Coordinates of C-alpha atoms in Angstrom, one line a residue:
Chain A
X1264 CA 25.6 -10.7 30.6
X1265 CA 22.6 -9.8 28.7
X1266 CA 23.3 -9.2 25.1
X1267 CA 23.7 -5.8 23.4
X1268 CA 20.7 -4.9 21.6
X1269 CA 21.4 -3.5 18.2
X1270 CA 18.8 -2.3 15.6
X1271 CA 20.3 -1.5 12.1
X1272 CA 18.5 0.3 9.1
X1273 CA 19.7 -0.9 5.6
X1274 CA 20.8 -4.2 6.9
X1275 CA 20.5 -5.8 3.3
X1276 CA 22.9 -3.0 1.7
X1277 CA 26.5 -3.2 1.0
X1278 CA 27.6 -1.9 4.1
X1279 CA 24.7 -3.3 6.2
X1280 CA 25.5 -7.0 5.1
X1281 CA 29.2 -6.3 6.3
X1282 CA 27.9 -5.2 9.6
X1283 CA 25.5 -7.9 10.1
X1284 CA 28.2 -10.6 9.3
X1285 CA 30.5 -9.1 11.8
X1286 CA 27.8 -8.8 14.6
X1287 CA 26.9 -12.5 14.0
X1288 CA 30.4 -13.5 14.3
X1289 CA 31.5 -11.3 17.0
X1290 CA 32.7 -12.5 20.3
X1291 CA 30.2 -9.9 22.0
X1292 CA 26.6 -11.1 22.3
X1293 CA 24.5 -8.9 20.0
X1294 CA 20.7 -9.3 19.9
X1295 CA 20.1 -7.9 16.2
X1296 CA 17.1 -6.5 14.9
X1297 CA 16.8 -5.4 11.3
X1298 CA 14.4 -2.4 10.4
X1299 CA 12.7 -3.1 7.1
X1300 CA 10.4 -1.0 5.0
X1301 CA 7.0 -2.7 5.6
X1302 CA 6.7 -3.2 1.8
X1303 CA 10.1 -5.1 1.8
X1304 CA 9.2 -7.5 4.8
X1305 CA 8.8 -10.7 2.5
X1306 CA 11.7 -10.0 0.2
X1307 CA 14.3 -12.8 -0.1
X1308 CA 17.0 -10.7 1.6
X1309 CA 14.9 -10.3 4.7
X1310 CA 14.2 -14.1 4.6
X1311 CA 17.9 -14.7 4.6
X1312 CA 18.3 -12.4 7.9
X1313 CA 15.6 -14.4 9.7
X1314 CA 17.5 -17.5 8.8
X1315 CA 20.4 -16.0 10.4
X1316 CA 18.4 -15.5 13.7
X1317 CA 18.0 -12.0 13.0
X1318 CA 14.6 -10.3 14.0
X1319 CA 13.3 -8.3 11.1
X1320 CA 10.7 -5.6 12.2
X1321 CA 8.6 -3.5 10.0
X1322 CA 9.4 0.0 10.4
X1323 CA 7.7 2.9 8.4
X1324 CA 10.2 6.1 8.7
X1325 CA 7.5 8.2 7.6
X1326 CA 4.9 6.7 10.2
X1327 CA 4.0 8.3 13.5
X1328 CA 7.0 8.9 15.8
X1329 CA 5.5 7.1 18.9
X1330 CA 5.6 3.8 16.6
X1331 CA 9.3 4.4 16.1
X1332 CA 10.1 5.1 19.6
X1333 CA 8.2 1.9 20.7
X1334 CA 10.3 -0.1 18.3
X1335 CA 13.6 1.5 19.4
X1336 CA 12.8 1.5 23.0
X1337 CA 15.3 -1.1 25.1
X1338 CA 17.7 -0.7 21.9
X1339 CA 21.4 0.0 23.1
X1340 CA 22.7 0.9 19.7
X1341 CA 21.0 2.1 16.5
X1342 CA 23.1 1.7 13.5
X1343 CA 22.1 3.3 10.2
X1344 CA 23.6 1.8 7.0
X1345 CA 21.2 3.6 4.5
X1346 CA 22.3 4.5 1.3
X1347 CA 22.8 8.1 0.0
X1348 CA 19.1 8.1 -1.0
X1349 CA 17.8 7.4 2.5
X1350 CA 20.2 10.2 4.1
X1351 CA 17.3 12.3 5.4
X1352 CA 15.4 9.3 6.6
X1353 CA 17.8 9.4 9.5
X1354 CA 16.2 12.7 10.8
X1355 CA 13.1 10.9 12.4
X1356 CA 15.1 7.8 13.3
X1357 CA 17.5 9.9 15.4
X1358 CA 14.5 11.9 17.0
X1359 CA 13.1 8.6 17.9
X1360 CA 16.3 7.2 19.2
X1361 CA 16.5 10.2 21.5
X1362 CA 13.1 9.8 22.8
X1363 CA 13.4 5.8 23.2
X1364 CA 16.7 6.4 25.3
X1365 CA 19.1 4.6 22.7
X1366 CA 22.7 4.7 24.1
X1367 CA 24.3 5.1 20.9
X1368 CA 23.5 6.4 17.4
X1369 CA 25.6 5.3 14.6
X1370 CA 24.7 7.5 11.6
X1371 CA 25.4 6.3 7.8
X1372 CA 29.0 7.3 7.0
X1373 CA 31.6 4.4 6.6
X1374 CA 33.6 6.1 3.9
X1375 CA 36.7 8.2 3.5
X1376 CA 36.8 11.4 5.7
X1377 CA 36.1 14.7 3.8
X1378 CA 36.3 18.5 4.8
X1379 CA 33.0 19.4 6.5
X1380 CA 32.1 22.0 3.9
X1381 CA 29.4 20.3 1.9
X1382 CA 31.8 19.9 -1.0
X1383 CA 30.7 16.2 -1.0
X1384 CA 27.0 16.5 -1.0
X1385 CA 26.4 12.8 0.2
X1386 CA 28.2 13.7 3.3
X1387 CA 25.2 15.3 4.8
X1388 CA 26.1 17.6 7.7
X1389 CA 22.3 18.3 8.5
X1390 CA 21.8 15.0 10.0
X1391 CA 25.2 15.1 12.0
X1392 CA 24.2 18.5 13.3
X1393 CA 20.8 17.4 14.3
X1394 CA 22.1 14.6 16.2
X1395 CA 24.0 17.0 18.2
X1396 CA 21.1 19.4 18.7
X1397 CA 19.3 16.2 20.0
X1398 CA 22.2 15.8 22.5
X1399 CA 21.8 12.3 21.2
X1400 CA 24.9 9.8 22.2
X1401 CA 26.5 9.0 18.8
X1402 CA 29.6 7.5 17.0
X1403 CA 30.5 8.7 13.7
X1404 CA 32.6 6.1 11.8
X1405 CA 34.5 6.3 8.6
X1406 CA 36.5 3.5 7.1
X1407 CA 38.4 4.9 4.1
X1408 CA 37.8 4.0 0.4
X1409 CA 36.9 0.6 0.0
X1410 CA 39.3 -2.0 -1.7
X1411 CA 36.2 -3.0 -3.6
X1412 CA 36.2 0.4 -5.5
X1413 CA 39.8 -0.2 -6.7
X1414 CA 39.5 -3.6 -8.4
X1415 CA 41.4 -2.8 -11.8
X1416 CA 40.3 -4.2 -15.3
X1417 CA 43.0 -6.6 -16.4
X1418 CA 43.9 -7.5 -20.0
X1419 CA 43.1 -11.1 -19.0
X1420 CA 39.5 -10.2 -17.8
X1421 CA 40.1 -12.2 -14.7
X1422 CA 38.3 -9.6 -12.3
X1423 CA 35.4 -8.5 -14.5
X1424 CA 33.2 -10.5 -12.3
X1425 CA 33.8 -8.4 -9.4
X1426 CA 33.9 -5.0 -10.9
X1427 CA 31.1 -2.5 -11.4
X1428 CA 30.9 0.5 -13.8
X1429 CA 33.0 3.5 -13.1
X1430 CA 32.3 6.8 -14.7
X1431 CA 36.0 7.6 -14.7
X1432 CA 37.4 5.1 -16.9
X1433 CA 38.4 1.4 -16.3
X1434 CA 41.4 2.1 -14.0
X1435 CA 41.1 5.8 -13.4
X1436 CA 43.8 7.7 -11.3
X1437 CA 42.9 11.4 -10.1
X1438 CA 45.6 14.0 -10.7
X1439 CA 48.9 12.6 -10.6
X1440 CA 47.9 9.7 -8.4
X1441 CA 50.4 10.6 -5.7
X1442 CA 48.0 11.6 -2.9
X1443 CA 47.5 9.2 0.3
X1444 CA 44.3 7.4 0.2
X1445 CA 43.2 5.6 3.5
X1446 CA 41.5 2.3 2.4
X1447 CA 39.7 -0.8 4.0
X1448 CA 38.2 -3.9 2.8
X1449 CA 34.5 -3.7 3.0
X1450 CA 34.4 -7.0 4.5
X1451 CA 36.4 -5.6 7.3
X1452 CA 34.2 -2.5 7.8
X1453 CA 31.6 -4.4 10.0
X1454 CA 34.3 -6.1 11.9
X1455 CA 35.8 -2.4 12.8
X1456 CA 32.1 -1.5 13.5
X1457 CA 31.4 -4.2 15.9
X1458 CA 34.2 -3.4 18.1
X1459 CA 33.7 0.2 18.0
X1460 CA 30.1 0.1 18.9
X1461 CA 30.6 -1.5 22.1
X1462 CA 33.9 0.6 23.1
X1463 CA 33.3 3.2 25.5
X1464 CA 36.1 5.2 24.3
X1465 CA 34.4 5.7 21.0
X1466 CA 31.2 7.2 22.5
X1467 CA 30.4 10.8 21.2
X1468 CA 33.5 10.4 19.0
X1469 CA 34.5 10.2 15.1
X1470 CA 36.5 6.9 14.5
X1471 CA 38.5 6.3 11.3
X1472 CA 38.8 2.6 11.1
X1473 CA 41.0 1.9 7.8
X1474 CA 43.6 -0.5 7.1
X1475 CA 45.9 0.5 4.6
X1476 CA 47.4 4.1 3.3
X1477 CA 48.3 4.0 -0.3
X1478 CA 48.5 6.3 -3.3
X1479 CA 46.4 5.4 -6.5
X1480 CA 49.5 4.6 -8.2
X1481 CA 50.6 2.4 -5.4
X1482 CA 47.5 0.6 -5.6
X1483 CA 47.7 -0.2 -9.1
X1484 CA 51.3 -1.2 -8.8
X1485 CA 50.3 -3.6 -6.2
X1486 CA 47.6 -5.0 -8.4
X1487 CA 50.1 -5.4 -11.2
X1488 CA 52.3 -7.4 -8.7
X1489 CA 49.7 -9.7 -7.4
X1490 CA 48.2 -10.3 -11.1
X1491 CA 51.6 -9.9 -13.0
X1492 CA 49.3 -8.2 -15.6
X1493 CA 49.6 -4.5 -16.4
X1494 CA 47.1 -2.0 -15.2
X1495 CA 46.6 0.5 -17.8
X1496 CA 45.7 3.8 -15.9
X1497 CA 43.5 6.7 -17.0
X1498 CA 44.8 9.8 -15.5
X1499 CA 42.0 12.4 -14.8
X1500 CA 43.3 15.9 -14.2
X1501 CA 42.1 18.3 -11.9
X1502 CA 40.6 20.5 -14.5
X1503 CA 38.8 17.3 -16.1
X1504 CA 37.5 16.3 -12.8
X1505 CA 36.1 20.0 -12.1
X1506 CA 34.5 19.9 -15.5
X1507 CA 32.9 16.4 -14.6
X1508 CA 31.4 18.0 -11.3
X1509 CA 30.2 20.8 -13.0
X1510 CA 28.8 18.8 -15.8
X1511 CA 27.0 16.4 -13.1
X1512 CA 25.7 19.4 -11.0
X1513 CA 24.0 20.7 -14.2
X1514 CA 22.5 17.4 -14.7
X1515 CA 21.2 17.0 -11.1
X1516 CA 19.8 20.4 -11.2
X1517 CA 17.2 19.5 -13.9
X1518 CA 14.2 17.7 -12.6
X1519 CA 13.9 14.2 -13.3
X1520 CA 17.8 13.4 -12.6
X1521 CA 18.1 9.7 -11.8
X1522 CA 19.8 8.2 -8.8
X1523 CA 22.6 7.3 -11.1
X1524 CA 23.1 10.9 -12.1
X1525 CA 23.2 11.8 -8.5
X1526 CA 25.5 9.2 -7.5
X1527 CA 28.0 10.2 -10.3
X1528 CA 28.0 13.8 -8.8
X1529 CA 28.8 12.5 -5.4
X1530 CA 31.4 10.2 -6.8
X1531 CA 33.0 13.0 -8.7
X1532 CA 33.0 15.3 -5.5
X1533 CA 34.5 12.2 -3.5
X1534 CA 37.1 11.8 -6.1
X1535 CA 38.0 15.3 -5.9
X1536 CA 38.0 15.5 -2.1
X1537 CA 40.1 12.3 -1.7
X1538 CA 42.4 12.1 -4.8
X1539 CA 43.2 15.9 -5.3
X1540 CA 42.5 17.7 -1.9
X1541 CA 44.0 15.0 0.2
X1542 CA 41.2 14.8 2.7
X1543 CA 41.0 11.0 3.3
X1544 CA 44.5 10.7 4.7
X1545 CA 44.8 9.7 8.2
X1546 CA 46.7 13.0 9.0
X1547 CA 43.7 15.1 7.8
X1548 CA 41.2 12.6 9.8
X1549 CA 43.4 13.5 12.9
X1550 CA 43.1 17.3 12.3
X1551 CA 39.5 16.7 12.0
X1552 CA 39.1 15.1 15.4
X1553 CA 38.9 11.5 14.5
X1554 CA 40.2 8.6 16.7
X1555 CA 42.0 6.1 14.8
X1556 CA 41.6 2.3 14.7
X1557 CA 45.3 1.9 14.7
X1558 CA 45.5 3.4 18.3
X1559 CA 42.4 1.8 19.4
X1560 CA 42.7 -1.7 18.0
X1561 CA 46.4 -2.5 17.4
X1562 CA 45.8 -6.5 17.6
X1563 CA 43.0 -5.9 14.7
X1564 CA 43.7 -8.4 12.1
X1565 CA 42.9 -6.7 8.8
X1566 CA 42.8 -7.9 5.3
X1567 CA 45.7 -6.4 3.5
X1568 CA 45.1 -4.8 0.0
X1569 CA 47.5 -7.5 -1.3
X1570 CA 45.2 -10.4 0.2
X1571 CA 42.3 -8.7 -1.3
X1572 CA 43.7 -8.5 -4.7
X1573 CA 44.6 -12.3 -4.4
X1574 CA 40.8 -13.0 -3.5
X1575 CA 39.7 -10.7 -6.4
X1576 CA 42.1 -12.7 -8.7
X1577 CA 41.0 -16.1 -7.4
X1578 CA 37.2 -15.4 -8.0
X1579 CA 36.4 -15.3 -4.2
X1580 CA 34.8 -11.8 -4.1
X1581 CA 31.2 -11.3 -4.1
X1582 CA 30.3 -8.7 -6.7
X1583 CA 28.9 -5.4 -5.1
X1584 CA 25.5 -4.2 -5.8
X1585 CA 24.3 -7.8 -6.9
Chain B
X352 CA 63.4 32.4 23.4
X353 CA 62.0 34.6 20.6
X354 CA 58.6 36.1 21.6
X355 CA 55.4 34.4 20.2
X356 CA 54.0 36.7 17.4
X357 CA 50.4 37.3 17.6
X358 CA 48.3 39.3 14.9
X359 CA 44.9 40.4 16.1
X360 CA 41.8 41.7 14.3
X361 CA 39.2 43.7 16.4
X362 CA 41.9 44.6 19.1
X363 CA 39.6 47.8 20.0
X364 CA 36.4 45.8 20.5
X365 CA 35.2 44.4 23.7
X366 CA 36.8 40.9 23.6
X367 CA 39.9 42.3 21.8
X368 CA 40.6 44.8 24.6
X369 CA 40.4 41.8 27.2
X370 CA 42.8 39.6 25.0
X371 CA 45.1 42.6 24.3
X372 CA 45.3 43.4 28.3
X373 CA 46.1 39.9 28.8
X374 CA 48.6 39.2 26.2
X375 CA 50.4 42.4 27.7
X376 CA 50.4 41.1 31.4
X377 CA 51.3 37.5 30.2
X378 CA 54.4 35.6 31.5
X379 CA 54.7 34.6 27.9
X380 CA 56.7 37.1 25.8
X381 CA 54.2 38.1 23.0
X382 CA 54.9 40.5 20.0
X383 CA 51.5 41.9 19.3
X384 CA 50.2 43.3 16.1
X385 CA 46.9 44.9 15.8
X386 CA 45.3 44.9 12.3
X387 CA 43.3 47.7 11.8
X388 CA 41.0 49.0 8.7
X389 CA 43.1 51.5 7.0
X390 CA 40.4 54.3 7.6
X391 CA 40.6 53.7 11.2
X392 CA 44.6 53.8 11.6
X393 CA 44.5 57.2 13.6
X394 CA 41.6 56.4 15.5
X395 CA 42.3 57.4 19.4
X396 CA 41.9 53.6 20.2
X397 CA 44.7 52.7 17.9
X398 CA 46.7 55.5 19.3
X399 CA 46.1 53.9 22.7
X400 CA 47.5 50.6 21.3
X401 CA 50.6 52.0 20.1
X402 CA 51.3 53.8 23.4
X403 CA 50.9 50.2 24.8
X404 CA 53.6 48.9 22.9
X405 CA 51.6 47.3 20.1
X406 CA 52.3 47.6 16.6
X407 CA 49.3 48.7 14.6
X408 CA 49.3 47.7 10.8
X409 CA 46.9 48.9 8.2
X410 CA 45.0 45.8 6.8
X411 CA 42.4 45.7 4.2
X412 CA 40.4 42.6 4.2
X413 CA 38.8 43.4 0.7
X414 CA 42.3 44.2 -0.7
X415 CA 44.6 41.7 -2.7
X416 CA 45.4 38.5 -1.0
X417 CA 49.1 38.8 -1.4
X418 CA 49.2 42.0 0.8
X419 CA 47.3 40.0 3.4
X420 CA 49.8 37.2 3.2
X421 CA 52.6 39.7 3.4
X422 CA 51.1 41.1 6.6
X423 CA 50.7 37.5 8.1
X424 CA 54.0 36.2 7.3
X425 CA 56.1 35.4 10.3
X426 CA 53.0 35.4 12.6
X427 CA 52.7 32.5 14.8
X428 CA 49.1 33.1 16.0
X429 CA 46.2 35.0 14.3
X430 CA 43.4 36.0 16.7
X431 CA 40.1 37.2 15.2
X432 CA 37.9 39.0 17.6
X433 CA 35.8 40.6 14.8
X434 CA 32.1 41.3 16.1
X435 CA 29.2 39.6 14.3
X436 CA 29.3 42.1 11.6
X437 CA 32.8 41.1 10.5
X438 CA 32.2 37.4 10.7
X439 CA 32.5 36.7 6.7
X440 CA 35.8 38.9 6.8
X441 CA 37.4 35.9 8.5
X442 CA 37.2 33.9 5.2
X443 CA 40.1 36.0 3.3
X444 CA 41.8 36.2 6.6
X445 CA 41.9 32.4 7.1
X446 CA 42.9 32.0 3.6
X447 CA 45.9 34.4 3.9
X448 CA 46.8 33.1 7.1
X449 CA 47.1 29.5 5.6
X450 CA 49.2 30.8 2.6
X451 CA 51.4 32.7 5.3
X452 CA 52.1 29.5 7.3
X453 CA 50.4 30.8 10.5
X454 CA 50.8 28.1 13.0
X455 CA 47.4 28.8 14.9
X456 CA 44.2 30.5 13.7
X457 CA 41.6 31.4 16.3
X458 CA 38.3 32.5 14.9
X459 CA 36.0 34.8 16.7
X460 CA 33.7 32.8 19.4
X461 CA 34.3 33.7 23.0
X462 CA 30.8 32.9 23.9
X463 CA 28.6 30.2 25.2
X464 CA 28.5 26.9 23.4
X465 CA 25.4 26.1 21.0
X466 CA 24.3 23.3 18.9
X467 CA 26.0 23.4 15.5
X468 CA 22.9 23.6 13.6
X469 CA 22.5 27.3 12.7
X470 CA 19.9 28.0 15.3
X471 CA 22.2 30.8 16.6
X472 CA 22.8 32.6 13.4
X473 CA 25.8 34.6 14.5
X474 CA 27.7 31.3 15.4
X475 CA 28.6 31.1 11.8
X476 CA 29.7 27.3 10.8
X477 CA 30.7 28.5 7.3
X478 CA 34.0 29.9 8.7
X479 CA 34.8 27.3 10.8
X480 CA 34.1 24.8 8.1
X481 CA 36.3 26.8 5.7
X482 CA 39.2 26.8 8.0
X483 CA 38.8 23.0 8.0
X484 CA 38.8 22.8 4.4
X485 CA 42.0 24.9 4.3
X486 CA 43.5 22.4 6.8
X487 CA 44.6 25.6 8.8
X488 CA 45.9 24.8 12.3
X489 CA 43.0 26.2 14.5
X490 CA 41.8 26.6 18.0
X491 CA 38.2 27.4 18.7
X492 CA 37.7 29.1 22.1
X493 CA 34.3 29.7 23.8
X494 CA 34.2 31.4 27.3
X495 CA 30.5 31.1 28.3
X496 CA 27.9 34.0 29.0
X497 CA 29.8 37.1 30.2
X498 CA 29.0 38.0 33.6
X499 CA 28.6 41.5 32.1
X500 CA 25.6 40.4 30.5
X501 CA 24.0 39.6 33.9
X502 CA 24.3 43.0 35.7
X503 CA 20.8 43.4 37.3
X504 CA 19.1 46.5 37.6
X505 CA 18.6 47.5 41.3
X506 CA 16.1 49.6 43.2
X507 CA 19.2 51.9 44.4
X508 CA 20.2 52.4 40.7
X509 CA 23.9 51.6 41.8
X510 CA 24.7 49.6 38.8
X511 CA 23.2 51.6 36.3
X512 CA 26.6 53.0 35.1
X513 CA 27.6 49.7 33.9
X514 CA 24.4 48.2 32.5
X515 CA 23.4 48.1 28.5
X516 CA 20.2 48.0 27.1
X517 CA 18.4 44.5 27.1
X518 CA 15.5 43.8 24.9
X519 CA 14.3 41.1 27.3
X520 CA 13.8 43.3 30.4
X521 CA 15.7 44.6 33.2
X522 CA 16.4 41.4 34.9
X523 CA 15.2 38.7 32.4
X524 CA 15.1 35.1 33.2
X525 CA 14.4 32.5 30.4
X526 CA 11.8 29.7 30.9
X527 CA 11.9 28.9 34.6
X528 CA 15.4 30.0 35.2
X529 CA 16.7 26.7 36.3
X530 CA 18.8 25.6 33.2
X531 CA 22.7 25.8 34.1
X532 CA 24.6 28.4 32.3
X533 CA 28.4 28.5 32.1
X534 CA 30.0 32.0 32.7
X535 CA 33.2 33.9 32.9
X536 CA 34.1 37.4 33.5
X537 CA 35.0 39.1 30.2
X538 CA 38.1 40.5 32.0
X539 CA 39.3 36.9 32.3
X540 CA 38.3 35.8 28.8
X541 CA 41.7 37.3 27.7
X542 CA 43.6 35.7 30.5
X543 CA 42.3 32.4 29.5
X544 CA 43.0 32.9 25.7
X545 CA 46.6 34.0 26.5
X546 CA 47.1 30.5 28.0
X547 CA 45.1 28.6 25.4
X548 CA 47.0 30.1 22.4
X549 CA 50.4 28.9 23.4
X550 CA 49.3 25.3 25.0
X551 CA 50.1 22.6 22.6
X552 CA 47.2 20.5 23.9
X553 CA 44.7 22.9 22.4
X554 CA 46.0 22.7 18.8
X555 CA 43.2 22.0 16.3
X556 CA 40.8 21.6 19.4
X557 CA 37.8 23.3 20.8
X558 CA 38.3 24.9 24.4
X559 CA 35.6 25.9 26.8
X560 CA 37.2 28.4 29.1
X561 CA 34.5 29.1 31.9
X562 CA 34.6 30.0 35.3
X563 CA 31.2 29.3 37.0
X564 CA 28.2 27.2 36.3
X565 CA 25.1 29.0 37.6
X566 CA 21.3 29.1 36.8
X567 CA 19.7 32.5 35.9
X568 CA 18.1 32.3 39.3
X569 CA 21.2 31.5 41.2
X570 CA 22.8 34.4 39.5
X571 CA 20.4 36.8 40.6
X572 CA 20.1 35.3 44.0
X573 CA 23.9 35.8 44.4
X574 CA 23.5 39.5 43.2
X575 CA 20.8 40.0 46.0
X576 CA 23.2 38.7 48.6
X577 CA 25.9 40.8 47.4
X578 CA 23.7 44.2 47.1
X579 CA 21.3 43.2 49.9
X580 CA 18.8 44.6 47.5
X581 CA 16.0 42.5 45.8
X582 CA 16.3 41.8 42.0
X583 CA 12.9 41.9 40.5
X584 CA 13.0 39.2 37.8
X585 CA 11.1 39.2 34.4
X586 CA 10.3 35.6 33.3
X587 CA 10.4 35.2 29.6
X588 CA 8.4 31.8 28.6
X589 CA 9.6 29.7 25.9
X590 CA 6.6 30.7 23.9
X591 CA 7.3 34.2 24.3
X592 CA 10.9 33.7 23.2
X593 CA 9.9 31.6 20.2
X594 CA 7.6 34.7 19.2
X595 CA 10.5 37.3 19.9
X596 CA 12.8 35.2 17.5
X597 CA 10.0 35.1 14.9
X598 CA 9.4 38.7 15.1
X599 CA 13.2 39.5 14.8
X600 CA 13.5 37.3 12.0
X601 CA 10.7 39.0 10.2
X602 CA 12.4 42.4 10.8
X603 CA 15.9 41.1 9.7
X604 CA 14.5 39.7 6.4
X605 CA 13.2 43.3 5.4
X606 CA 15.8 45.2 3.8
X607 CA 17.4 47.9 5.8
X608 CA 17.4 45.9 9.0
X609 CA 19.7 47.7 11.2
X610 CA 22.7 46.2 12.9
X611 CA 20.7 46.4 16.3
X612 CA 18.0 44.5 14.8
X613 CA 20.3 41.7 13.6
X614 CA 22.0 41.8 17.2
X615 CA 18.5 41.5 18.6
X616 CA 17.8 38.5 16.7
X617 CA 20.9 36.8 17.4
X618 CA 20.7 37.6 21.2
X619 CA 17.0 36.0 21.3
X620 CA 18.3 32.9 19.7
X621 CA 21.2 32.6 21.9
X622 CA 18.7 33.1 24.9
X623 CA 16.8 30.4 23.7
X624 CA 19.9 28.2 23.1
X625 CA 21.4 28.7 26.7
X626 CA 18.1 29.3 28.8
X627 CA 16.1 26.9 27.5
X628 CA 18.0 24.2 25.5
X629 CA 20.9 23.9 28.0
X630 CA 23.5 24.2 25.1
X631 CA 26.0 26.1 27.2
X632 CA 26.4 23.6 30.1
X633 CA 29.9 22.1 30.4
X634 CA 28.3 18.7 30.1
X635 CA 27.0 19.5 26.7
X636 CA 30.1 21.2 25.6
X637 CA 31.9 18.0 26.4
X638 CA 29.6 16.0 24.4
X639 CA 30.3 18.5 21.6
X640 CA 34.2 17.6 22.1
X641 CA 35.3 20.8 23.7
X642 CA 38.3 20.5 26.1
X643 CA 37.6 22.2 29.6
X644 CA 39.7 24.9 31.2
X645 CA 38.8 23.3 34.6
X646 CA 41.0 20.2 33.2
X647 CA 43.5 22.2 31.6
X648 CA 44.4 25.0 34.0
X649 CA 43.1 23.8 37.3
X650 CA 45.5 26.6 38.9
X651 CA 43.9 29.3 37.0
X652 CA 42.6 32.1 39.5
X653 CA 39.5 33.3 37.9
X654 CA 37.1 36.2 39.1
X655 CA 34.0 34.8 40.7
X656 CA 30.7 36.0 40.0
X657 CA 30.5 37.2 43.5
X658 CA 33.8 39.1 43.2
X659 CA 32.5 40.4 40.0
X660 CA 29.1 41.8 41.5
X661 CA 31.3 43.4 44.4
X662 CA 33.2 45.4 41.7
X663 CA 29.8 46.3 39.9
X664 CA 28.4 47.6 43.3
X665 CA 31.7 49.5 44.1
X666 CA 31.6 51.2 40.6
X667 CA 34.7 49.6 39.5
X668 CA 33.6 48.2 36.0
X669 CA 34.2 49.7 32.6
X670 CA 30.8 50.2 30.9
X671 CA 30.7 47.7 27.8
X672 CA 30.5 49.2 24.4
X673 CA 31.6 52.5 25.7

């Protein structure tokens, strides 16, 4: 059998790395092309990809369409793993994929499910609707909240190496912390994706590939059991969260808002959607029409949150955004 | 078994009549309430409903929410059959339905499928997204283009009694007229809906309940065979249709655009979606995730387009919007 050809945008980002690792380790024979901004071709991250046997190709999203079509011709699956800043770059990418006859387009998502009402602005419906207007074969993949976003600050400081700054506090809990959240290890995200993209059942479907369902309180309780330390929690009330969203919206409205400001807004909206409105639970995803990884891949050996915490405590995690 | 309680908004409109007729004739025991604007309570159409055994209740969409909730408490299924002018009235209706614990909400659609990108402005995504934000159980039902919209003007004038004015010509054909269009008799729309709303398989799903798939050319060819007259066609090019949409948009932008102006715009957008972009075909609906009436109800005895044409020629149709 000839390899399944995959082109990935954003291969050096957080989700992109997880996906590339999984494609390389998959029993499926994947032929992988990473599409890189022309100006980034010689960056060390791309050198690393080349060493891993990945074809790195210069790709200018703002260049002529025919060039994009040429690059994508013969590609079976296009995976977009762009960050929120590159969301709208997916429009020309999708158009080129359609013209090139790509068999499956996977837009960037890989997050908890949310209501499709624009309340989480980084969940751009325009791209998804454009894909549908094109009648482009797609799979939309969400993976729940990443475990990596729930590494607690501990009195011992043992987990500091793997944490990244959180605008909501050291160990924030939205509302009363009793709303179910779907979760997965970012390291598993790619492994789920590697199975989903070659699965005929998932064509033109939304898929929820999550591992655990836990409340914020249960997550920190588990972290306490693993660490034998106490996780001091900061409860963020719905009112406070609303105020933070409103404030972040004000900042973003002003010209010159930084990417960090925008990310802060999106994160606040996400926290509200997940922690207050219960929009990441498998039950809600099912209501929205998602297929579940639990049904599709009952044999999947996923990393539990407890095992993730052990890795965090043992210094085995790679810090995100590093 | 206790009856299935249904509340319907827009019961006296074109789709509403078809739905009410079907609910009354269905083997399922339906308890039907028609929600009427307070100012319309004594209109003859409502008197007619009462004579048919239907409970007509005053319902002020702009009134206090608790009143709407009271009215909808104990209702199993809410069917909205509002016209395009009442689309946004569905927002408070959906909210009240959620609070009242309604088991299924059917927003107004009953038309051909289209891309969910806002290109057909009367296909309001805001209402559908709001329903999903509410986590309100729903069924979204489309029925294809109504046969009633394809009654040709004939040299004999035999069909004039049943026709309504068409801004595109007497017997307009979009593009080359070879794009597949899904169609149903409006009289069957209600019969499909009466089955769909009590079917557990259709809960939280989109359903496409259509009868025929024909191109515009095939439709008029069939009409020629039935009538033994010639159907003179006006081919409307894609360029012309674009110009008509742009013109209609200009008119609507100006304050004081009449409902007819708005309808003209929506119809032009619909014609483009269906006749040029191939967005009403069952294949496209399947891509969008719709269930099909062909799979769900293989035993359904639908009116064929040919039988519809015979009725049209025999003077047996009730003129629409009369």
